Coordinates of C-alpha atoms (C1' of nucleotides) in Angstrom, one line a residue:
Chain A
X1 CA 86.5 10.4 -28.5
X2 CA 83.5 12.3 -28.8
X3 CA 80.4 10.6 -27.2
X4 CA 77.9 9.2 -29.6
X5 CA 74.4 10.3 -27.9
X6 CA 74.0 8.8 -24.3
X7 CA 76.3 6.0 -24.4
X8 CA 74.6 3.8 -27.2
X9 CA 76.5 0.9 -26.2
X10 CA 75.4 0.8 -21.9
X11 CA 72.1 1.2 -23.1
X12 CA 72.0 -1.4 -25.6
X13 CA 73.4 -4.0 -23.6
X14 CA 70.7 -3.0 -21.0
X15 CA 67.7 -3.9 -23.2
X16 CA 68.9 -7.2 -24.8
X17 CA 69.2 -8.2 -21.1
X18 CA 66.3 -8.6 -19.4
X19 CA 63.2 -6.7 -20.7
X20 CA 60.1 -7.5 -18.4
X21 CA 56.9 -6.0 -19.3
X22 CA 56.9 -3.1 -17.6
X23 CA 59.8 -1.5 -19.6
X24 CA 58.1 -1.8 -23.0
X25 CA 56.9 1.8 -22.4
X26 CA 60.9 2.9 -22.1
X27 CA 61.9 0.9 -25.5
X28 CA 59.1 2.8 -27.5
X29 CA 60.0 6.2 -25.9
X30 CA 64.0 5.4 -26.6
X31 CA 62.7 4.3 -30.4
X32 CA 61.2 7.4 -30.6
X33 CA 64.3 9.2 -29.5
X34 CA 66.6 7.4 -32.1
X35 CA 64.0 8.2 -34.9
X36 CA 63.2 11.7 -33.8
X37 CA 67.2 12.5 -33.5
X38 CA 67.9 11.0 -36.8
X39 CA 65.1 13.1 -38.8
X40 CA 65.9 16.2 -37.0
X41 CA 69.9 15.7 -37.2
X42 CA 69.1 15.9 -41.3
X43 CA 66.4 18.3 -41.3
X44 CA 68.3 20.7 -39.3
X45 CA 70.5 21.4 -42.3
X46 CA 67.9 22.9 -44.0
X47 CA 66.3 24.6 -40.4
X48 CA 63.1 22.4 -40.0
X49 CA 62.8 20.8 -37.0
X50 CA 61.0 17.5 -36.3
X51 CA 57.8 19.9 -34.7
X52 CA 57.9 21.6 -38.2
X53 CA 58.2 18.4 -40.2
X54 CA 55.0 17.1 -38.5
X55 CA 53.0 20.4 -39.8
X56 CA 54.4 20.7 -42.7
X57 CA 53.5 17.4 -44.0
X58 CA 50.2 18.1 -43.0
X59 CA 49.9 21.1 -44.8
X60 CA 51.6 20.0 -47.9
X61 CA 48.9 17.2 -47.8
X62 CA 46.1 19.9 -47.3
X63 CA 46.6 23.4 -47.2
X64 CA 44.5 25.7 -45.6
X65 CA 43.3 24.3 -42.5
X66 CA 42.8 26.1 -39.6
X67 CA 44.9 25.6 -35.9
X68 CA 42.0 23.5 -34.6
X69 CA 42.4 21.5 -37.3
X70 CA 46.3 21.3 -37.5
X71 CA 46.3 20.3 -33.8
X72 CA 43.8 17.4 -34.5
X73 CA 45.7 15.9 -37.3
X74 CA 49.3 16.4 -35.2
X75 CA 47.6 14.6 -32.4
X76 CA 48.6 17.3 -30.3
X77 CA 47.2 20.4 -28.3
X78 CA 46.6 23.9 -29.6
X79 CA 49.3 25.8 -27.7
X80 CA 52.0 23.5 -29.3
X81 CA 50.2 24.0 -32.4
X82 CA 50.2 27.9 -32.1
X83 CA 53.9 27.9 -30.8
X84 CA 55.0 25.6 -34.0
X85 CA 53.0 27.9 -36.3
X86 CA 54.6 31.2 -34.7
X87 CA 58.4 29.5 -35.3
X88 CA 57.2 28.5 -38.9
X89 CA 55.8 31.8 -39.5
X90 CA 59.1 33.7 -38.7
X91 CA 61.1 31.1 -40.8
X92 CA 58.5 32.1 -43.8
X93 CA 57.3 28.9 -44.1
X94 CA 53.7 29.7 -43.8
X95 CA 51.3 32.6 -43.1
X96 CA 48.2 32.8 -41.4
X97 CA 44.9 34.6 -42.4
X98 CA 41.6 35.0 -41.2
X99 CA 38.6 34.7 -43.8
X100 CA 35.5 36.1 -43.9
X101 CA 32.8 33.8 -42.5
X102 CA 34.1 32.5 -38.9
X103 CA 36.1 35.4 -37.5
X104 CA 37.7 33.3 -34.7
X105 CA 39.8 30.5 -37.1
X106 CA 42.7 31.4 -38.4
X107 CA 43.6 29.5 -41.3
X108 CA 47.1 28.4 -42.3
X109 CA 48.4 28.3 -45.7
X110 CA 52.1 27.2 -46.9
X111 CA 54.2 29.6 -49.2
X112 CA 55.8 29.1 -51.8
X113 CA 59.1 28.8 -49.4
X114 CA 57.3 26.0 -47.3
X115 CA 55.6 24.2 -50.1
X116 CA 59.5 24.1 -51.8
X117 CA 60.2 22.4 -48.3
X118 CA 58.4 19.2 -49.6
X119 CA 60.8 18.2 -52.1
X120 CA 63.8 17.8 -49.8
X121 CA 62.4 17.2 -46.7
X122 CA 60.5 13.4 -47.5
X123 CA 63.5 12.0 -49.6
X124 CA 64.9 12.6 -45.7
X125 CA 62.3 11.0 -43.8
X126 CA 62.4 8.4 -46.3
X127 CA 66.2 7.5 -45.5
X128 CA 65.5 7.6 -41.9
X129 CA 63.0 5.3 -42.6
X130 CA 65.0 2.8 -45.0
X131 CA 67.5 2.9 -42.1
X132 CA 65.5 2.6 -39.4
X133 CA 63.8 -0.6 -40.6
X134 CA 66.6 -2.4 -42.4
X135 CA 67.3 -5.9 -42.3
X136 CA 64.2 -6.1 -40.2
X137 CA 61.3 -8.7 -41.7
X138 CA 57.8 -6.8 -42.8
X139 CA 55.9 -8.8 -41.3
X140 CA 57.8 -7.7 -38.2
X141 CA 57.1 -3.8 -38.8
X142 CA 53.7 -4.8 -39.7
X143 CA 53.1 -6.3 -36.9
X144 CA 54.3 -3.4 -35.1
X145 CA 52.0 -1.0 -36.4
X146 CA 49.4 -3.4 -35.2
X147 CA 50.6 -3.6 -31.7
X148 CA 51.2 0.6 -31.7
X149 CA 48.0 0.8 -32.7
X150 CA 46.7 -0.9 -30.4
X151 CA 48.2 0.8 -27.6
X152 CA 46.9 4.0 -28.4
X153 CA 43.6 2.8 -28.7
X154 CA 43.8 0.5 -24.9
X155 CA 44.9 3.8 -23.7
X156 CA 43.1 6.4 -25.1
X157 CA 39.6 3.6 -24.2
X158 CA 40.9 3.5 -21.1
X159 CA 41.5 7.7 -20.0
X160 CA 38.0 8.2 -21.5
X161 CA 36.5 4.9 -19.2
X162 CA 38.2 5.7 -15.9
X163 CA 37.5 9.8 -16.6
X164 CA 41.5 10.8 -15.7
X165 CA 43.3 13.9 -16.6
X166 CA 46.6 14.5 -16.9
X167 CA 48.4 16.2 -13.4
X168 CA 48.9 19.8 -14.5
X169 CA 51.8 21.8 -12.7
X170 CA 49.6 23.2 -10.3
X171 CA 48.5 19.6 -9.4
X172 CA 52.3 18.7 -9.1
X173 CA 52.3 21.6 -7.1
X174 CA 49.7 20.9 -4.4
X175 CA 51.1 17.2 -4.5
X176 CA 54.5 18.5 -3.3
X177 CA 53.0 20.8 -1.0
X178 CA 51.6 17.6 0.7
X179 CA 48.0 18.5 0.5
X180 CA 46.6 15.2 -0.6
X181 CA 42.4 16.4 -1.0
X182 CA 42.1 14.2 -3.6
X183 CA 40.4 16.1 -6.5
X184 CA 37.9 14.5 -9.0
X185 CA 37.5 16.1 -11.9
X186 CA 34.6 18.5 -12.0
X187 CA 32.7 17.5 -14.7
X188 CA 31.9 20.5 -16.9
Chain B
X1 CA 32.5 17.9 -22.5
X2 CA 35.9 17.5 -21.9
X3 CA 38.0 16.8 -24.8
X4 CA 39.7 13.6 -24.2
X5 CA 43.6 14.6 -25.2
X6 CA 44.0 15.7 -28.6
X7 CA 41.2 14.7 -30.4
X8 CA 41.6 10.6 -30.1
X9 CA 39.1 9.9 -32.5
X10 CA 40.5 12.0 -35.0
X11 CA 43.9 10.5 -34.6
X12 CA 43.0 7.0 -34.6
X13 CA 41.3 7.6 -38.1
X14 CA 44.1 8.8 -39.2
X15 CA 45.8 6.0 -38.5
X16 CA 43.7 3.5 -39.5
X17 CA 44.0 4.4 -43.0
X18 CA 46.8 5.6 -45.1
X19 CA 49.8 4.8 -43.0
X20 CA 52.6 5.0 -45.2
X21 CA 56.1 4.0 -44.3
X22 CA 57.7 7.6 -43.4
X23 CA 54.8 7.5 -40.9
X24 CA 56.5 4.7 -38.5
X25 CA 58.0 7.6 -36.6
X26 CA 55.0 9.5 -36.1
X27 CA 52.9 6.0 -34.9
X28 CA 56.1 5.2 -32.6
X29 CA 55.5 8.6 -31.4
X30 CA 51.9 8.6 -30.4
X31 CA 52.4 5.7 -28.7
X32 CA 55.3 6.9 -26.4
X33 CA 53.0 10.0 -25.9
X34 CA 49.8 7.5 -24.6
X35 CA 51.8 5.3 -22.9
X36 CA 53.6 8.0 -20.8
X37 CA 50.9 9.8 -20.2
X38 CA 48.7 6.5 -18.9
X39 CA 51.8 6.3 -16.7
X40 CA 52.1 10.2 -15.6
X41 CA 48.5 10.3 -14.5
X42 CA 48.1 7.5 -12.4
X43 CA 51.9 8.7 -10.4
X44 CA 50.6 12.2 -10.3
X45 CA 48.6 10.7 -7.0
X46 CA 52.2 10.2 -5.7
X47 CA 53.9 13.1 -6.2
X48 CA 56.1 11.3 -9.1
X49 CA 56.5 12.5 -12.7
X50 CA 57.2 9.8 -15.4
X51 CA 61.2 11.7 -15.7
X52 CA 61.2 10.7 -11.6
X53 CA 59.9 7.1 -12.5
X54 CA 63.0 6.6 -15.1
X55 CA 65.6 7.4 -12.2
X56 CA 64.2 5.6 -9.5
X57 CA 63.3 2.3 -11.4
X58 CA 67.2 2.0 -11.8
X59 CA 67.5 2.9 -8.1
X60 CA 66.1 0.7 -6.9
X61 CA 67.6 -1.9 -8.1
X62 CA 71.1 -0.4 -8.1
X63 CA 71.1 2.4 -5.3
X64 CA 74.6 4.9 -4.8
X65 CA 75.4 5.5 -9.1
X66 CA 77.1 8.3 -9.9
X67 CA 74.9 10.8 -11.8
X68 CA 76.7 9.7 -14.7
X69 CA 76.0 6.1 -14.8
X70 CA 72.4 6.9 -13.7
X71 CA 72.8 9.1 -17.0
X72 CA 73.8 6.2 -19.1
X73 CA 71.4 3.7 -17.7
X74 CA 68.7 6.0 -18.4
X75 CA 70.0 6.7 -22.0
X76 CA 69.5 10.1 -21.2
X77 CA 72.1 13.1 -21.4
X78 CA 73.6 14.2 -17.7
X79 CA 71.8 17.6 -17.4
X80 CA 68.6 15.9 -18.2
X81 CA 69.5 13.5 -15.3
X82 CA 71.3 16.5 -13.4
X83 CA 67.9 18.5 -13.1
X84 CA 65.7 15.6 -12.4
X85 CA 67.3 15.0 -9.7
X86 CA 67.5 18.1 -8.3
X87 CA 63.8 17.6 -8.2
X88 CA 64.1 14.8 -6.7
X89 CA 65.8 15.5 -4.0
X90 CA 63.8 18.7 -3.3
X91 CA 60.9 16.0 -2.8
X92 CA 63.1 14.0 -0.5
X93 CA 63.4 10.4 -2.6
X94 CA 66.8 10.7 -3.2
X95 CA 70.7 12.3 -1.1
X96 CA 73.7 13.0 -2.9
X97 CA 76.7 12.3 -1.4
X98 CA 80.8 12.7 -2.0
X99 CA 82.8 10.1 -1.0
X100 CA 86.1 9.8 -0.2
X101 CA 87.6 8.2 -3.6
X102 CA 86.9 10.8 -6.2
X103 CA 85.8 14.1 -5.4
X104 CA 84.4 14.9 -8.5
X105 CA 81.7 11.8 -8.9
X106 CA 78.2 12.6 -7.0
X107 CA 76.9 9.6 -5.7
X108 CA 72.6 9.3 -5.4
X109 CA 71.2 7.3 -3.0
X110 CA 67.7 6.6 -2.4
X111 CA 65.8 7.5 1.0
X112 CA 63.8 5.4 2.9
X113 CA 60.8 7.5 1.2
X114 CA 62.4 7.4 -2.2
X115 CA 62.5 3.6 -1.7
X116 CA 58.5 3.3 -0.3
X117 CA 57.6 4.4 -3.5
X118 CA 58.6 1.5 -5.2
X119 CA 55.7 -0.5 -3.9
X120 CA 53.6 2.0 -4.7
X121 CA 54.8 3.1 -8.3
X122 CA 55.4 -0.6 -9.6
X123 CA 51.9 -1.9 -9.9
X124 CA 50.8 1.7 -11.6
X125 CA 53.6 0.7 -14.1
X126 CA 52.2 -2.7 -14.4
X127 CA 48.6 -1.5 -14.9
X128 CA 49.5 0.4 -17.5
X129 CA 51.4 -2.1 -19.5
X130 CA 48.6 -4.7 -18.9
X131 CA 46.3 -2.1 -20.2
X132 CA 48.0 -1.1 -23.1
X133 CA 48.8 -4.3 -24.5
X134 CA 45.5 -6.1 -23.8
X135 CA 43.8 -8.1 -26.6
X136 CA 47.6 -8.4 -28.1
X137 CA 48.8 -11.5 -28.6
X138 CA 52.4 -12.0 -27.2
X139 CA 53.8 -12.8 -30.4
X140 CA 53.1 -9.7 -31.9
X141 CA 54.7 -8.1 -28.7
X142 CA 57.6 -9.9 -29.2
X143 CA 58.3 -9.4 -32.7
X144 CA 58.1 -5.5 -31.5
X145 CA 60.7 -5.5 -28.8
X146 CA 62.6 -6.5 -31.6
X147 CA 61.8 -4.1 -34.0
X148 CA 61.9 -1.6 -31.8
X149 CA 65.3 -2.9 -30.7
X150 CA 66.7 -3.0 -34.3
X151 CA 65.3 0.6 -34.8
X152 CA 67.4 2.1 -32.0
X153 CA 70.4 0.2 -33.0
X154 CA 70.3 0.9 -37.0
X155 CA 70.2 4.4 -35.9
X156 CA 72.9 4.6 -33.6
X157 CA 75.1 2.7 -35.8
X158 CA 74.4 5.2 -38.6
X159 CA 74.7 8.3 -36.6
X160 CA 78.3 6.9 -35.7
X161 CA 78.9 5.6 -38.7
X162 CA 77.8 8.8 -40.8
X163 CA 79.4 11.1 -37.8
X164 CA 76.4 13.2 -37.5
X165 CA 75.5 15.6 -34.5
X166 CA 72.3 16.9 -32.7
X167 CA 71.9 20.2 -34.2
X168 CA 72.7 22.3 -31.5
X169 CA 70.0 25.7 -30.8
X170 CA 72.8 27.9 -31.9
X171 CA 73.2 25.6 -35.5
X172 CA 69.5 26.2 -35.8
X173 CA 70.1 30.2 -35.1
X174 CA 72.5 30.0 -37.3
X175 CA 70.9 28.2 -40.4
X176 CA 67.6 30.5 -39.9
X177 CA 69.8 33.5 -40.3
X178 CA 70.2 31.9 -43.5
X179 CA 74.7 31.4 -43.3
X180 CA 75.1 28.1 -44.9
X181 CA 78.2 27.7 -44.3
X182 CA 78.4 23.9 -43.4
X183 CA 80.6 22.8 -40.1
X184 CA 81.2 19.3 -39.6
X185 CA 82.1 18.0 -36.3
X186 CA 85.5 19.4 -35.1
X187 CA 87.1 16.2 -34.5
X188 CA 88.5 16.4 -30.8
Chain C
dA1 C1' 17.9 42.1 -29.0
dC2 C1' 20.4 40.3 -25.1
dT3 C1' 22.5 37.1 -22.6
dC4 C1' 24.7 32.9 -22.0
dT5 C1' 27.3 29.1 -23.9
dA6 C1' 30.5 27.1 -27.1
dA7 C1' 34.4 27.3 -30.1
dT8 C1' 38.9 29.2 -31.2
dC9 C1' 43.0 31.3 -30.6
dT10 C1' 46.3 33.2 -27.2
dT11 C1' 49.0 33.7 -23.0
dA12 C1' 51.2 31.9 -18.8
dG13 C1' 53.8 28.8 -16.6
dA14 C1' 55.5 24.1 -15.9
dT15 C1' 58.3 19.7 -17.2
dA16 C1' 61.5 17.0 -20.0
dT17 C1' 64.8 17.1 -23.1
dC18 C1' 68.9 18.5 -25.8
dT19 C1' 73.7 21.0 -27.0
dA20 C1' 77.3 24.0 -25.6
dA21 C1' 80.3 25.7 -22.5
dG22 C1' 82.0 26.6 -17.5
dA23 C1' 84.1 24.7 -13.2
dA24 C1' 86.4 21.6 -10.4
dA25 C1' 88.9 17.5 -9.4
dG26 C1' 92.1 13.6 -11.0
dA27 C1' 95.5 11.4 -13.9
dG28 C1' 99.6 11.3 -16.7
dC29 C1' 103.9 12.7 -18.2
dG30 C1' 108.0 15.4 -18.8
Chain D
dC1 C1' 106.4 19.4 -9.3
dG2 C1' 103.7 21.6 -12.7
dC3 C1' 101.2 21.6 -16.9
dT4 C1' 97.8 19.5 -19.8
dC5 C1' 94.1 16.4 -20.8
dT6 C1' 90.1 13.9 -19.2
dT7 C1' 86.1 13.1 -16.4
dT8 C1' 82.2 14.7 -13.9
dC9 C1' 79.0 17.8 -12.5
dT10 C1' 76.8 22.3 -13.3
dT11 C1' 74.9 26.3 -15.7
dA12 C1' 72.9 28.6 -19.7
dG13 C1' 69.7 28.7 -23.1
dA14 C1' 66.8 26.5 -26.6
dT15 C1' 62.7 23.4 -28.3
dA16 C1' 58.6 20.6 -27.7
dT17 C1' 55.1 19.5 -25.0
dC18 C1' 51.3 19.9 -21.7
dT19 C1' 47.3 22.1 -18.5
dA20 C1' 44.9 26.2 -17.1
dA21 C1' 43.0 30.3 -17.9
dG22 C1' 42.1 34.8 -20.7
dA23 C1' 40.2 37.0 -24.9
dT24 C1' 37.3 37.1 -28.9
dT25 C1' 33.8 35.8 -31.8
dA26 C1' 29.7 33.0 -33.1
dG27 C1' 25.5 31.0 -32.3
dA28 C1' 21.2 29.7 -29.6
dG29 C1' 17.5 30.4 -26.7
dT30 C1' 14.3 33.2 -24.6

DNA sequence: ACTCTAATCTTAGATATCTAAGAAAGAGCG
DNA sequence: CGCTCTTTCTTAGATATCTAAGATTAGAGT
C-alpha cells in the first residue's frame, strides 16, 4: 500500500498521548502542514501553489500594489515576495510595471488569466476549510483564532523587547565553526 | 531602525479585522512562522536549528531509532529526516550505526554532546511556550490542542479517503506547460 | 547642486521541506 | 536456489522561506 504522507496513524497516536506544553509549537506547525498539503494538493491541478494562492488573494482583493506592499500583507519578506512574483509572472498570472512618480516600486497588477484564477481557486480553499473544521464546535475555532493571535502578538512583543534577530547562515556558520564571540546586534 | 520581521504591525492589523474562515490556514500559518522562529533564535546560541530540535527531542527520550521511525515520529518524510541528520552528525550530536540484524536499517544514536544539549535546549523551548501563550487562559489552550488535533486528522482522513497526492515538481512542470491530461495515482 | 541617507527591488546563498526514483539488503515462494 | 517484492536509505531536483548585501532611485540637509 502506498503511504499516506508520513505515517498519519504513528503520529496521531503520538499527540493524543501526552502533549506537554512545550510541544504546542509542533501541533500548530503539523496543522499547518495538513492545511497547507490539502490546499496545495487541489490547487495544483490548476498550477497555483499555496505561495501563489497567498498573493493572489491579495491581489484579487487589491490590485496594484507594489512588492513592499505585497510582502507586508503576506507577512513575509521581500525576496520570497520577488521569487513568488517571478514564478507568477512566468505562469502569466500577473505583470509588473513601474509608474511614473516613484521610479524604484514596481507595482503588480493581475491579468485577466490571474484575476480568472479567483473563481476556482476560493470554492477550493473553502472545501479545505469546511473539512478542516468539521464536526469541530465554533466556539472551539473561535477560540483558536484568539489564542493564534495571541501568540503572534507575545512573540512578535517579545523579539522587538529583547532586540533578537533571527541566526542567518553565516551566523550558523560561525556557530559551527566554534567561534562563540557573542555578537549583539549593531544597532543601525 | 530595524524592521522587526515582516512588518508585525501590519500583519496584526490585518488580522484583527476581517478574518474570514478561508483565512484559518493563513493565521495557523503565522503562528507556526512566530513560534519557530522565537524558538530558532534563542537555539541559534547553541549551534541548533529548530529541524535539529525536532530530531533530538525524540532522541532523547528514545535514543538508537532507525531513521525511519525517527521519520515517523517526527511526521516528517525520510529525506527531510535523512539530510537533517547528516547535519547533525557533521556537528557531532548524533552516530549512525549498522547493526548486526538488518543491514539495511541505520540506527542514530545520540553522543554525549548531542545529549548535553538537552539541558540546554529544553528551557529555550519552555521560554518560548511560556511566552507565547502568556495572558491565555488554559481553556482556550485546550480547546486548541483540540482543534488543531481535529484539523490534522480531518485532513488526513480525507486525503486517504479522497486518494489524493502531493503534487509532485514534475506534476507542477507539467501542468504549467499547460498538458491537462489528468493522472490519478497509479495504484501499486 | 551635491552628498548622504532611506526606501525599494534584486541577487546570493542557506535551511527545511517535499516527491520521485535509484541502490542495497531482506523475505517469501516456487 | 533464484527471482521477485518490500523495506530502508540515499540521491536528485523542486519550492518556500529566511538573512545579508548589492544596485537604483528618491528625498533631505547643507
Amino acid at each position: 500500500m502506498t503511504r499516506p504522507a508520513p505515517d498519519t496513524e504513528t503520529m496521531l497516536r503520538h499527540w493524543r498521548e501526552a502533549v506537554p506544553d512545550d510541544r504546542l509549537a509542533h501541533l500548530v506547525k503539523d496543522a499547518t502542514r495538513a492545511l497547507v498539503r490539502a490546499l496545495q494538493m487541489r490547487m495544483a491541478e490548476h498550477a497555483v501553489s499555496f505561495g501563489h494562492w497567498t498573493f493572489l488573494r491579495i491581489l484579487w482583493d487589491c490590485d496594484g500594489l507594489t512588492q513592499r506592499k505585497l510582502s507586508e500583507q503576506a507577512g513575509v519578506m521581500e525576496p520570497t515576495t520577488f521569487s513568488a512574483l517571478n514564478a507568477m509572472e512566468r505562469l502569466g498570472y500577473v505583470t509588473r510595471r513601474k509608474r511614473g512618480g516613484d521610479r524604484k516600486k514596481v507595482y503588480v497588477f493581475l491579468t485577466a488569466k490571474g484575476r480568472r484564477l479567483q473563481e476556482k481557486l476560493v470554492p477550493l480553499a473553502e472545501e479545505v476549510n469546511r473539512i478542516a473544521v468539521s464536526g469541530v464546535p465554533s466556539d472551539d475555532i473561535a477560540a483558536t483564532r484568539h489564542v493564534l493571535l495571541s501568540i503572534i502578538e507575545n512573540l512578535a512583543r517579545d523579539e522587538h523587547a529583547t532586540d533578537m534577530r533571527m541566526p542567518s547562515t553565516r551566523d550558523l556558520a560561525r556557530l559551527k565553526a566554534g567561534s562563540k564571540n557573542r555578537r549583539k546586534r549593531p544597532r543601525q
